[in-house]
PDB file of C-alpha atoms in Angstrom:
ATOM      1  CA  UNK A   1       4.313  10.808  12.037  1.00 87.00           C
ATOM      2  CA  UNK A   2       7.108   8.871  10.724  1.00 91.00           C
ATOM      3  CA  UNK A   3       8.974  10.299   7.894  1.00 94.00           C
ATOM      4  CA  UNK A   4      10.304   7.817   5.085  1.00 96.00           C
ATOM      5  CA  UNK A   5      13.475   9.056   2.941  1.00 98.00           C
ATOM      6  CA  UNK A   6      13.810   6.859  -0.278  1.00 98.00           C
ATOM      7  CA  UNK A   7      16.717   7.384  -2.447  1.00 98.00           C
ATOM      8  CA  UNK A   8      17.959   7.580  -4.934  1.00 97.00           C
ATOM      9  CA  UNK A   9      14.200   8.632  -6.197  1.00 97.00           C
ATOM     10  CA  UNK A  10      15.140   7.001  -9.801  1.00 97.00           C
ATOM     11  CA  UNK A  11      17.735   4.658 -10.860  1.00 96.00           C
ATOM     12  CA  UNK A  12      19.068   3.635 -14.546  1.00 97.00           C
ATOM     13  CA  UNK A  13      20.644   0.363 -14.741  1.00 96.00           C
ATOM     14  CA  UNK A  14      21.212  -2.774 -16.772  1.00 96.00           C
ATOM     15  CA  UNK A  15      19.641  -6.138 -17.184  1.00 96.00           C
ATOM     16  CA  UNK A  16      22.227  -8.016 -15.075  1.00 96.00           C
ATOM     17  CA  UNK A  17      23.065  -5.819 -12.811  1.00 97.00           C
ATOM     18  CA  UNK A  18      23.184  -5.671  -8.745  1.00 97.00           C
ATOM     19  CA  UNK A  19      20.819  -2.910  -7.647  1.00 97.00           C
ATOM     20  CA  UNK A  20      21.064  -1.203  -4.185  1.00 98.00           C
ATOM     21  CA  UNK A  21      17.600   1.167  -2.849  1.00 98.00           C
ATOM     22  CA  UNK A  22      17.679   2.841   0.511  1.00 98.00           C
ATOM     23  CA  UNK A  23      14.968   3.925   2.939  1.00 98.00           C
ATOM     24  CA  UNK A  24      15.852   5.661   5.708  1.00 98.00           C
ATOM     25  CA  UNK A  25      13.124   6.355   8.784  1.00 97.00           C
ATOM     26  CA  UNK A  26      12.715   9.600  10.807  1.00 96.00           C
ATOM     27  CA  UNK A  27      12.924   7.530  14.118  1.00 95.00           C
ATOM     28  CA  UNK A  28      13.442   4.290  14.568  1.00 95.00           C
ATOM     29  CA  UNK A  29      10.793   1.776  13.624  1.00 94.00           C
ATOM     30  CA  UNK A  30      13.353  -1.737  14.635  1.00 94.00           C
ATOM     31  CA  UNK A  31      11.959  -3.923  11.664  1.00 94.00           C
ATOM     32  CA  UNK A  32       8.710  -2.954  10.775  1.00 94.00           C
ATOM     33  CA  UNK A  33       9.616  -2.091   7.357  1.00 96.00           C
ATOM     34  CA  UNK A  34       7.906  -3.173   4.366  1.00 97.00           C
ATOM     35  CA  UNK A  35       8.744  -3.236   0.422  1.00 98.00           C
ATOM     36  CA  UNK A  36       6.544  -2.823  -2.607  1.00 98.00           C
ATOM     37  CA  UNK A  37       6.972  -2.891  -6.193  1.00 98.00           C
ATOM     38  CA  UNK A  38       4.348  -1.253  -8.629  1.00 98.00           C
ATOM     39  CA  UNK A  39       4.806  -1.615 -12.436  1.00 97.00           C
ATOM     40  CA  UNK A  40       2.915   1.229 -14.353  1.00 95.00           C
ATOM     41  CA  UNK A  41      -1.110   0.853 -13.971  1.00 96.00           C
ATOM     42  CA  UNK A  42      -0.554  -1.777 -11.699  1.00 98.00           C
ATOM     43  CA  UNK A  43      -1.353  -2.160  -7.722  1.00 98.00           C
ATOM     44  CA  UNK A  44       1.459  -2.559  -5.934  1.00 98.00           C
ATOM     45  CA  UNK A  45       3.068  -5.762  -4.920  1.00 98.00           C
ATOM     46  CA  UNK A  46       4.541  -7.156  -1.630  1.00 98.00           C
ATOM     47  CA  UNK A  47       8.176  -7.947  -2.078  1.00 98.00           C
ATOM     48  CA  UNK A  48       9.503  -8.016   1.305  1.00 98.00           C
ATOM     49  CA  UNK A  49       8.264  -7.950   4.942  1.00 96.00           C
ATOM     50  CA  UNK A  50       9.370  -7.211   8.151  1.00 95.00           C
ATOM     51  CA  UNK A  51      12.631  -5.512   6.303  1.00 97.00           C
ATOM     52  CA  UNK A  52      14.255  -9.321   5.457  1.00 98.00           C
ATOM     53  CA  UNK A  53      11.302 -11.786   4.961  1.00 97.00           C
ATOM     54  CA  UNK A  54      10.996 -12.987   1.172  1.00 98.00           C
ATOM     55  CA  UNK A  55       7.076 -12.871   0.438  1.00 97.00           C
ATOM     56  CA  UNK A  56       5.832 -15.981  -0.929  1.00 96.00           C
ATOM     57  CA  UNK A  57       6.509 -15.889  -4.823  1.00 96.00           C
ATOM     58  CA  UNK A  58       8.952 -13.533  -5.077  1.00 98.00           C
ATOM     59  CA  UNK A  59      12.164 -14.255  -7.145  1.00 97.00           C
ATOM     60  CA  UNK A  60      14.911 -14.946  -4.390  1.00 98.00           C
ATOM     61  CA  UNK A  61      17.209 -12.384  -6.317  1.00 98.00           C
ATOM     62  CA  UNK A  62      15.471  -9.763  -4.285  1.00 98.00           C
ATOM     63  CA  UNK A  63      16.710  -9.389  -0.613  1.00 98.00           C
ATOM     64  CA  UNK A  64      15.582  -6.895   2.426  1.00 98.00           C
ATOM     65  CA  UNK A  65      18.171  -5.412   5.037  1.00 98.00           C
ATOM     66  CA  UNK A  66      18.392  -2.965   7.711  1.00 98.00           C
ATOM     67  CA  UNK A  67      17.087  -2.464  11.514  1.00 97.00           C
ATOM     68  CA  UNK A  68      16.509   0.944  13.373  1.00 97.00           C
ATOM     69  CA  UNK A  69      16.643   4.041  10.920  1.00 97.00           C
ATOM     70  CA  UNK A  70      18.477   2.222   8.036  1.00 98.00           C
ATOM     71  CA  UNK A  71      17.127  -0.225   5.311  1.00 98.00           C
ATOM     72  CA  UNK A  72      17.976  -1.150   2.046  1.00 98.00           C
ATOM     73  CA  UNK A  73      16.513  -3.523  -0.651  1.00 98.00           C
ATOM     74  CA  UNK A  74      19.126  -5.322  -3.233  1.00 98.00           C
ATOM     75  CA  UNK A  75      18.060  -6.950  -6.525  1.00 97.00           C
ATOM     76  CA  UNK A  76      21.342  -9.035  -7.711  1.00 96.00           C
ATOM     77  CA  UNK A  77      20.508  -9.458 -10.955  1.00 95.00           C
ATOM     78  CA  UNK A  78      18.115  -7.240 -12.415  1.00 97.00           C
ATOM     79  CA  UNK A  79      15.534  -9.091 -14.557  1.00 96.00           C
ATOM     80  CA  UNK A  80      13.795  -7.544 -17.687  1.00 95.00           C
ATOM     81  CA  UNK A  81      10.422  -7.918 -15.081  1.00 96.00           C
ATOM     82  CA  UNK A  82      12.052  -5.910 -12.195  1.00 97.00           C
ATOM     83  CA  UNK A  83      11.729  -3.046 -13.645  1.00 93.00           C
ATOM     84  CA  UNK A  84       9.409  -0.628 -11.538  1.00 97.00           C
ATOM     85  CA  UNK A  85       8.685   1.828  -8.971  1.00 98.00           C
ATOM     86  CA  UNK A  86       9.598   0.445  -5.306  1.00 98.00           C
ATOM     87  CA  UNK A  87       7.820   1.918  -2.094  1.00 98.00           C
ATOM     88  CA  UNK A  88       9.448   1.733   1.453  1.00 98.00           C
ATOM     89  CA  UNK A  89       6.902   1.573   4.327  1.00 97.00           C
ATOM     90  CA  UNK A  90       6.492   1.785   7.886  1.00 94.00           C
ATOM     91  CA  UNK A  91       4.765  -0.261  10.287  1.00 85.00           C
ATOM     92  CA  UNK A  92       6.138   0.772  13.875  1.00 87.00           C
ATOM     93  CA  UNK A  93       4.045   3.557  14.594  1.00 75.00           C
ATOM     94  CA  UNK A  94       0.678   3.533  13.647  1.00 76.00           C
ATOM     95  CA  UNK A  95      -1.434   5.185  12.575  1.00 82.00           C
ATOM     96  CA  UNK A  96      -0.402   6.307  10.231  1.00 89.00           C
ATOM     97  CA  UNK A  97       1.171   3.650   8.408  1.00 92.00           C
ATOM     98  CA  UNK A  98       3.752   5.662   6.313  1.00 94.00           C
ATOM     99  CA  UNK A  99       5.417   5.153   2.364  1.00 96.00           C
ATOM    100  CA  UNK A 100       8.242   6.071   1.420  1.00 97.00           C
ATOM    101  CA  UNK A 101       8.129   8.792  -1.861  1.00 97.00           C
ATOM    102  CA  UNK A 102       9.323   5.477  -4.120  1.00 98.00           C
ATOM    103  CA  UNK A 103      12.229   4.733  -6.398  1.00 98.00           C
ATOM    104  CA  UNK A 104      12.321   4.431 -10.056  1.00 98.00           C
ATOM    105  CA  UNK A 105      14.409   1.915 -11.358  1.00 97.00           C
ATOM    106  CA  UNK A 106      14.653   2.597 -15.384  1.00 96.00           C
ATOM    107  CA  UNK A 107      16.240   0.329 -17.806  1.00 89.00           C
ATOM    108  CA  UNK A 108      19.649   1.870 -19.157  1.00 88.00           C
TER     109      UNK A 108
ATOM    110  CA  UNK B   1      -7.887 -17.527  -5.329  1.00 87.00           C
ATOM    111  CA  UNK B   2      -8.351 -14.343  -3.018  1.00 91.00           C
ATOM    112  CA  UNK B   3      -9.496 -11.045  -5.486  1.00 95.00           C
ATOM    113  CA  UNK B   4     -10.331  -7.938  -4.378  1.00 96.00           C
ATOM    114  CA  UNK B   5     -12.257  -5.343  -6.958  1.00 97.00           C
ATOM    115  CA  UNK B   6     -12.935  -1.672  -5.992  1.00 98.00           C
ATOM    116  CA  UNK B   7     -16.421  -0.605  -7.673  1.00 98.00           C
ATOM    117  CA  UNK B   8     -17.647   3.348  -7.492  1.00 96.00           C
ATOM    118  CA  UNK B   9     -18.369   6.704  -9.174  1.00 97.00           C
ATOM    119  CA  UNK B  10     -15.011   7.906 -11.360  1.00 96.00           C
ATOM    120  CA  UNK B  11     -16.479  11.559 -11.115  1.00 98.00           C
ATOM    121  CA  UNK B  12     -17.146  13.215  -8.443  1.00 98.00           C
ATOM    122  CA  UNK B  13     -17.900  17.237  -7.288  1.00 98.00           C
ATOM    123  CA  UNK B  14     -15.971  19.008  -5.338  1.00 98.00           C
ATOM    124  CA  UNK B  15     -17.148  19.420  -1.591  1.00 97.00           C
ATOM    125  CA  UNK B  16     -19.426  16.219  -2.450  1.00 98.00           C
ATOM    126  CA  UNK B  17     -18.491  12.842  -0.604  1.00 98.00           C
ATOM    127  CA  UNK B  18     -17.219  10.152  -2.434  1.00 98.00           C
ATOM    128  CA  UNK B  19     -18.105   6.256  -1.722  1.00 98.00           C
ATOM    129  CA  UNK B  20     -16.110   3.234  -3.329  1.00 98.00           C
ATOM    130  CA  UNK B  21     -16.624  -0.086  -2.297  1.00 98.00           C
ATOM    131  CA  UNK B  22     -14.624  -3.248  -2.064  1.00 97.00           C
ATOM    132  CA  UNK B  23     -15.301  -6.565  -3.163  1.00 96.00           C
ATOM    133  CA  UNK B  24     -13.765  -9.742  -1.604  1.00 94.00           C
ATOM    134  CA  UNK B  25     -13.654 -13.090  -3.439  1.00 92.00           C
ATOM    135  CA  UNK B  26     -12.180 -16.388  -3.426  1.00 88.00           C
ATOM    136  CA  UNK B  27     -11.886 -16.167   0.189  1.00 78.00           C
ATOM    137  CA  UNK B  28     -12.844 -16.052   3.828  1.00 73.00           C
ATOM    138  CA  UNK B  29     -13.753 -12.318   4.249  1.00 76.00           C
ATOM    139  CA  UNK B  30     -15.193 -12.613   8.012  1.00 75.00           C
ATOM    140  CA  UNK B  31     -12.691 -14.515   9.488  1.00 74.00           C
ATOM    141  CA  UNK B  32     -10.052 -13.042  12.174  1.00 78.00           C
ATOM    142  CA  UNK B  33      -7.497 -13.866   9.820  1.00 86.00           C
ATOM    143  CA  UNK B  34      -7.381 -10.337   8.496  1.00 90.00           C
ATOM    144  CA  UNK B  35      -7.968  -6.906   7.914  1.00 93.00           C
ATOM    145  CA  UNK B  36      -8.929  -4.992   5.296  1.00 94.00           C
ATOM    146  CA  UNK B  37      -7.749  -1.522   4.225  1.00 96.00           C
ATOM    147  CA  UNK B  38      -8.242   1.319   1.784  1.00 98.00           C
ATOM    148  CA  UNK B  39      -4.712   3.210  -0.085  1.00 98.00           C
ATOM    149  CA  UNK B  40      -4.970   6.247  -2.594  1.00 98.00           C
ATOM    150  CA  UNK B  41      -2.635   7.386  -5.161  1.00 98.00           C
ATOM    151  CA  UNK B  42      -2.647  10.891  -6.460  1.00 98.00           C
ATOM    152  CA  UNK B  43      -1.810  11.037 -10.332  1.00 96.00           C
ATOM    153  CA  UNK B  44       1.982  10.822 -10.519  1.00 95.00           C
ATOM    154  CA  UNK B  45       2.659  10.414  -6.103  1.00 96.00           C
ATOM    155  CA  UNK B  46       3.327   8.017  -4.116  1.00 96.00           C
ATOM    156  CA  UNK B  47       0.863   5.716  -1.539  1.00 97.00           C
ATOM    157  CA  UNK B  48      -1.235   7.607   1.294  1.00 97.00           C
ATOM    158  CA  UNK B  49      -2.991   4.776   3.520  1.00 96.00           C
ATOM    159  CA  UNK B  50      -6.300   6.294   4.423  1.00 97.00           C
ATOM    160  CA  UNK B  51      -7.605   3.318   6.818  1.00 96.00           C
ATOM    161  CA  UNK B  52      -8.087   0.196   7.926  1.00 95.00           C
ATOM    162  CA  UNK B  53     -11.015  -2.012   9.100  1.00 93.00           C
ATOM    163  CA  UNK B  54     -11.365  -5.671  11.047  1.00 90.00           C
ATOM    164  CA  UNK B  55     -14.522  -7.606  10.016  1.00 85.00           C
ATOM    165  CA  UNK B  56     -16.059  -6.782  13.526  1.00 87.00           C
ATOM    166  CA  UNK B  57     -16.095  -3.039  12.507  1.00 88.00           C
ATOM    167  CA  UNK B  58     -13.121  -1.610  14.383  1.00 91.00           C
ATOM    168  CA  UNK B  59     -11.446   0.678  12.405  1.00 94.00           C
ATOM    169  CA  UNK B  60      -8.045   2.721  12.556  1.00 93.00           C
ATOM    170  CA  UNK B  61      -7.744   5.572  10.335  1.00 95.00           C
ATOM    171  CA  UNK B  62      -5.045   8.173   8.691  1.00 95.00           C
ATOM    172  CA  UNK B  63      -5.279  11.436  11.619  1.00 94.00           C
ATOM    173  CA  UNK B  64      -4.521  13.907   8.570  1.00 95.00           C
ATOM    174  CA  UNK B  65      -8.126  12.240   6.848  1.00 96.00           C
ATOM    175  CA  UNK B  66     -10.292  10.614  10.120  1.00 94.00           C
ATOM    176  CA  UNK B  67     -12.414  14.074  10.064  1.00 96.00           C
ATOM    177  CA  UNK B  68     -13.981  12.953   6.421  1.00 98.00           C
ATOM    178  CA  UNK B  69     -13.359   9.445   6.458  1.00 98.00           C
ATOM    179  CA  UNK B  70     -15.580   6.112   7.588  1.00 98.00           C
ATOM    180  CA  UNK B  71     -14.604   2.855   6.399  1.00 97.00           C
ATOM    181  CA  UNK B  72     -17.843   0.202   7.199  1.00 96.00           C
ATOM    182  CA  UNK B  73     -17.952  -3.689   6.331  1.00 93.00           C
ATOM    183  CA  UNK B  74     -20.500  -5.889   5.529  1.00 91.00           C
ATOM    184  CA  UNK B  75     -19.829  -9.456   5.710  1.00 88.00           C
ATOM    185  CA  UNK B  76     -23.422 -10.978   4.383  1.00 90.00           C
ATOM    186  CA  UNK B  77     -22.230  -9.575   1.104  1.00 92.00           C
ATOM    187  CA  UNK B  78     -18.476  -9.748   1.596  1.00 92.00           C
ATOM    188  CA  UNK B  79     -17.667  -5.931   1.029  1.00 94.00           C
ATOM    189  CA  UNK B  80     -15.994  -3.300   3.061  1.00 95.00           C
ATOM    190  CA  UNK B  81     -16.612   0.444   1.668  1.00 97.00           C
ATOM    191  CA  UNK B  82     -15.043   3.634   2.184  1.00 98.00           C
ATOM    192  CA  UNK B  83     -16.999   7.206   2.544  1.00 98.00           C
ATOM    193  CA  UNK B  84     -14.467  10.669   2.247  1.00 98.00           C
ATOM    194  CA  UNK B  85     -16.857  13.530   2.371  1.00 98.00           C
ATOM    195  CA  UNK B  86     -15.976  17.350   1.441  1.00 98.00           C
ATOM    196  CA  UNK B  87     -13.950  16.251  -1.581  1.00 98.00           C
ATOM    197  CA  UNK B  88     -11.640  18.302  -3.439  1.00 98.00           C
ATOM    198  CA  UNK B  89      -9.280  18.253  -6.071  1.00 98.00           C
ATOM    199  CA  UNK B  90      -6.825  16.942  -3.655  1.00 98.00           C
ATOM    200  CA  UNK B  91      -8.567  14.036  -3.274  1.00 98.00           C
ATOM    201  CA  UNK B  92      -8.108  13.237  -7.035  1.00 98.00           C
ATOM    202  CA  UNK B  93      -6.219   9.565  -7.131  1.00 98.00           C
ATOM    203  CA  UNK B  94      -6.716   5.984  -7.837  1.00 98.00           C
ATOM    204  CA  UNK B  95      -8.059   4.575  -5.042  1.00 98.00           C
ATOM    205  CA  UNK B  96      -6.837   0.638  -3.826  1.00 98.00           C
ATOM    206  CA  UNK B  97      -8.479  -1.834  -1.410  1.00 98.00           C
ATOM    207  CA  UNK B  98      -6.153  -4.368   0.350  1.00 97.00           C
ATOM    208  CA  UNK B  99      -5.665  -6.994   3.007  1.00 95.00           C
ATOM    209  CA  UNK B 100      -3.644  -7.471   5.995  1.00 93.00           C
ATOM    210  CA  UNK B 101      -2.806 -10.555   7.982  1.00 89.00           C
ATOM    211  CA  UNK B 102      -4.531  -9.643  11.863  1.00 84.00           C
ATOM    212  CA  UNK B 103      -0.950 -10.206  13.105  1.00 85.00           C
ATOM    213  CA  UNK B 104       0.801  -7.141  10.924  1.00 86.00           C
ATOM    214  CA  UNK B 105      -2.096  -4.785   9.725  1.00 86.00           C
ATOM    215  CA  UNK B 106       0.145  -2.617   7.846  1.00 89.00           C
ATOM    216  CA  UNK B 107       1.773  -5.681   5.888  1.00 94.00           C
ATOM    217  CA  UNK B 108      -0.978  -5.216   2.471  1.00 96.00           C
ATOM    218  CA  UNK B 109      -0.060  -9.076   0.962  1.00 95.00           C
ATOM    219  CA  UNK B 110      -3.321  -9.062  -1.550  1.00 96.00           C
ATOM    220  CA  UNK B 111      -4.715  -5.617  -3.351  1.00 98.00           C
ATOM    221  CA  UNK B 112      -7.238  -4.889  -5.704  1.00 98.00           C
ATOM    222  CA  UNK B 113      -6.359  -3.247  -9.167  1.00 98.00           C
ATOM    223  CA  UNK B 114      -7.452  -0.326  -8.133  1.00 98.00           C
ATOM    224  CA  UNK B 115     -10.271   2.192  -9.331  1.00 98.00           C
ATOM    225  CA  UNK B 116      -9.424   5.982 -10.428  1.00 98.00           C
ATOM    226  CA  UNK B 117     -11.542   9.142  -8.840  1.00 98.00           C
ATOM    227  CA  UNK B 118     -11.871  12.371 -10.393  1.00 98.00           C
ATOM    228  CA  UNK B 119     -13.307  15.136  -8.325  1.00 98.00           C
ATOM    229  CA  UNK B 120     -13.864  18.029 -10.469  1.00 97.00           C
ATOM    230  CA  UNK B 121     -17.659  19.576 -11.659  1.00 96.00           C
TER     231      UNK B 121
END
């Protein structure tokens, strides 16, 4: 199976600020890598697809980056709303299709 | 507007099996347009996929649960339902349905709000 490496696994920061989350793959998986964000008691949400590609409805202050082992997902400007837990995930190999642990970003 | 509402027991035993089904509304369940799959959530984890299903029955599932698993559809009522038998405690989460586009099957663009599953006696 694929192995997904988040980090950091939480993240303090400010409304305002530029926010950086990496997920790194066990092999490499080219672009087949999916983001999610899940607010507490919520279902997660598609944010970005195929590592770069903006789903429809999502603010365009989140971004997607990486090919091969490395990815990363910036939020510019961090919003009141963007507060959450974001999931990595795979979609090279399957099955199984594979999620990162997650990252949660915590208001400062 | 596509919804997608998980419906089941919240208790069940351990070494029981435990069925949930899925609900799809507000859009075209049976065409080829997508896929439909099932994600858990133990209290305080992360996501495990557990499987996926087309509306002409093929299925793919997770190799660490395809021994205890079967994920079924039925599209004359618009529901695809998921069957894990030999439960235990480690099969205590909240349990999500989902869809795919049939182009990227592991790309979940529309989920239910998810139903929580207790397995203890």
């Amino acid at each position: 199976d694929i192995q997904m490496t988040q980090s950091p696994s939480s993240l303090s920061a400010s409304v305002g600020d530029r926010v950086t989350i990496t997920c790194r793959a066990s092999q490499s998986i080219s672009n087949y890598l999916n983001w999610y964000q899940q607010k507490p008691g919520k279902a997660p949400k598609l944010v970005i697809y195929a590592a770069s590609s903006l789903e429809s409805g999502v603010p365009l202050r989140f971004s997607g980056s990486g090919s091969g082992t490395d990815f990363t997902l910036t939020i510019s400007s961090l919003q009141p709303e963007d507060f959450a837990t974001y999931y990595c995930q795979q979609s090279y190999i399957t099955p199984p299709i594979t999620f990162g642990q997650g990252t949660r970003l915590e208001i400062k | 507007q596509l919804q997608l509402q998980e419906s089941g027991p919240g208790l069940v035993k351990p070494s029981e099996t435990l069925s949930l089904t899925c609900t799809v509304s507000g859009g075209s369940f049976s065409s080829s347009s997508h896929y439909w799959g099932w994600i858990r959530q133990p209290p305080g984890k992360g996501l495990d996929w557990i499987g996926t299903i087309y509306y002409s029955g093929s299925t793919y599932y997770n190799p660490s649960l395809k021994s205890r698993v079967t994920i079924s559809v039925d599209t004359s009522k618009n529901q695809f339902s998921l069957r894990l038998t030999s439960v235990t405690a480690a099969d205590t989460a909240v349990y999500y349905c989902a869809r795919t586009p049939q182009y990227d099957i592991s790309r979940f663009d529309s989920w239910g709000q998810g139903t929580q599953v207790t397995v203890s006696s």
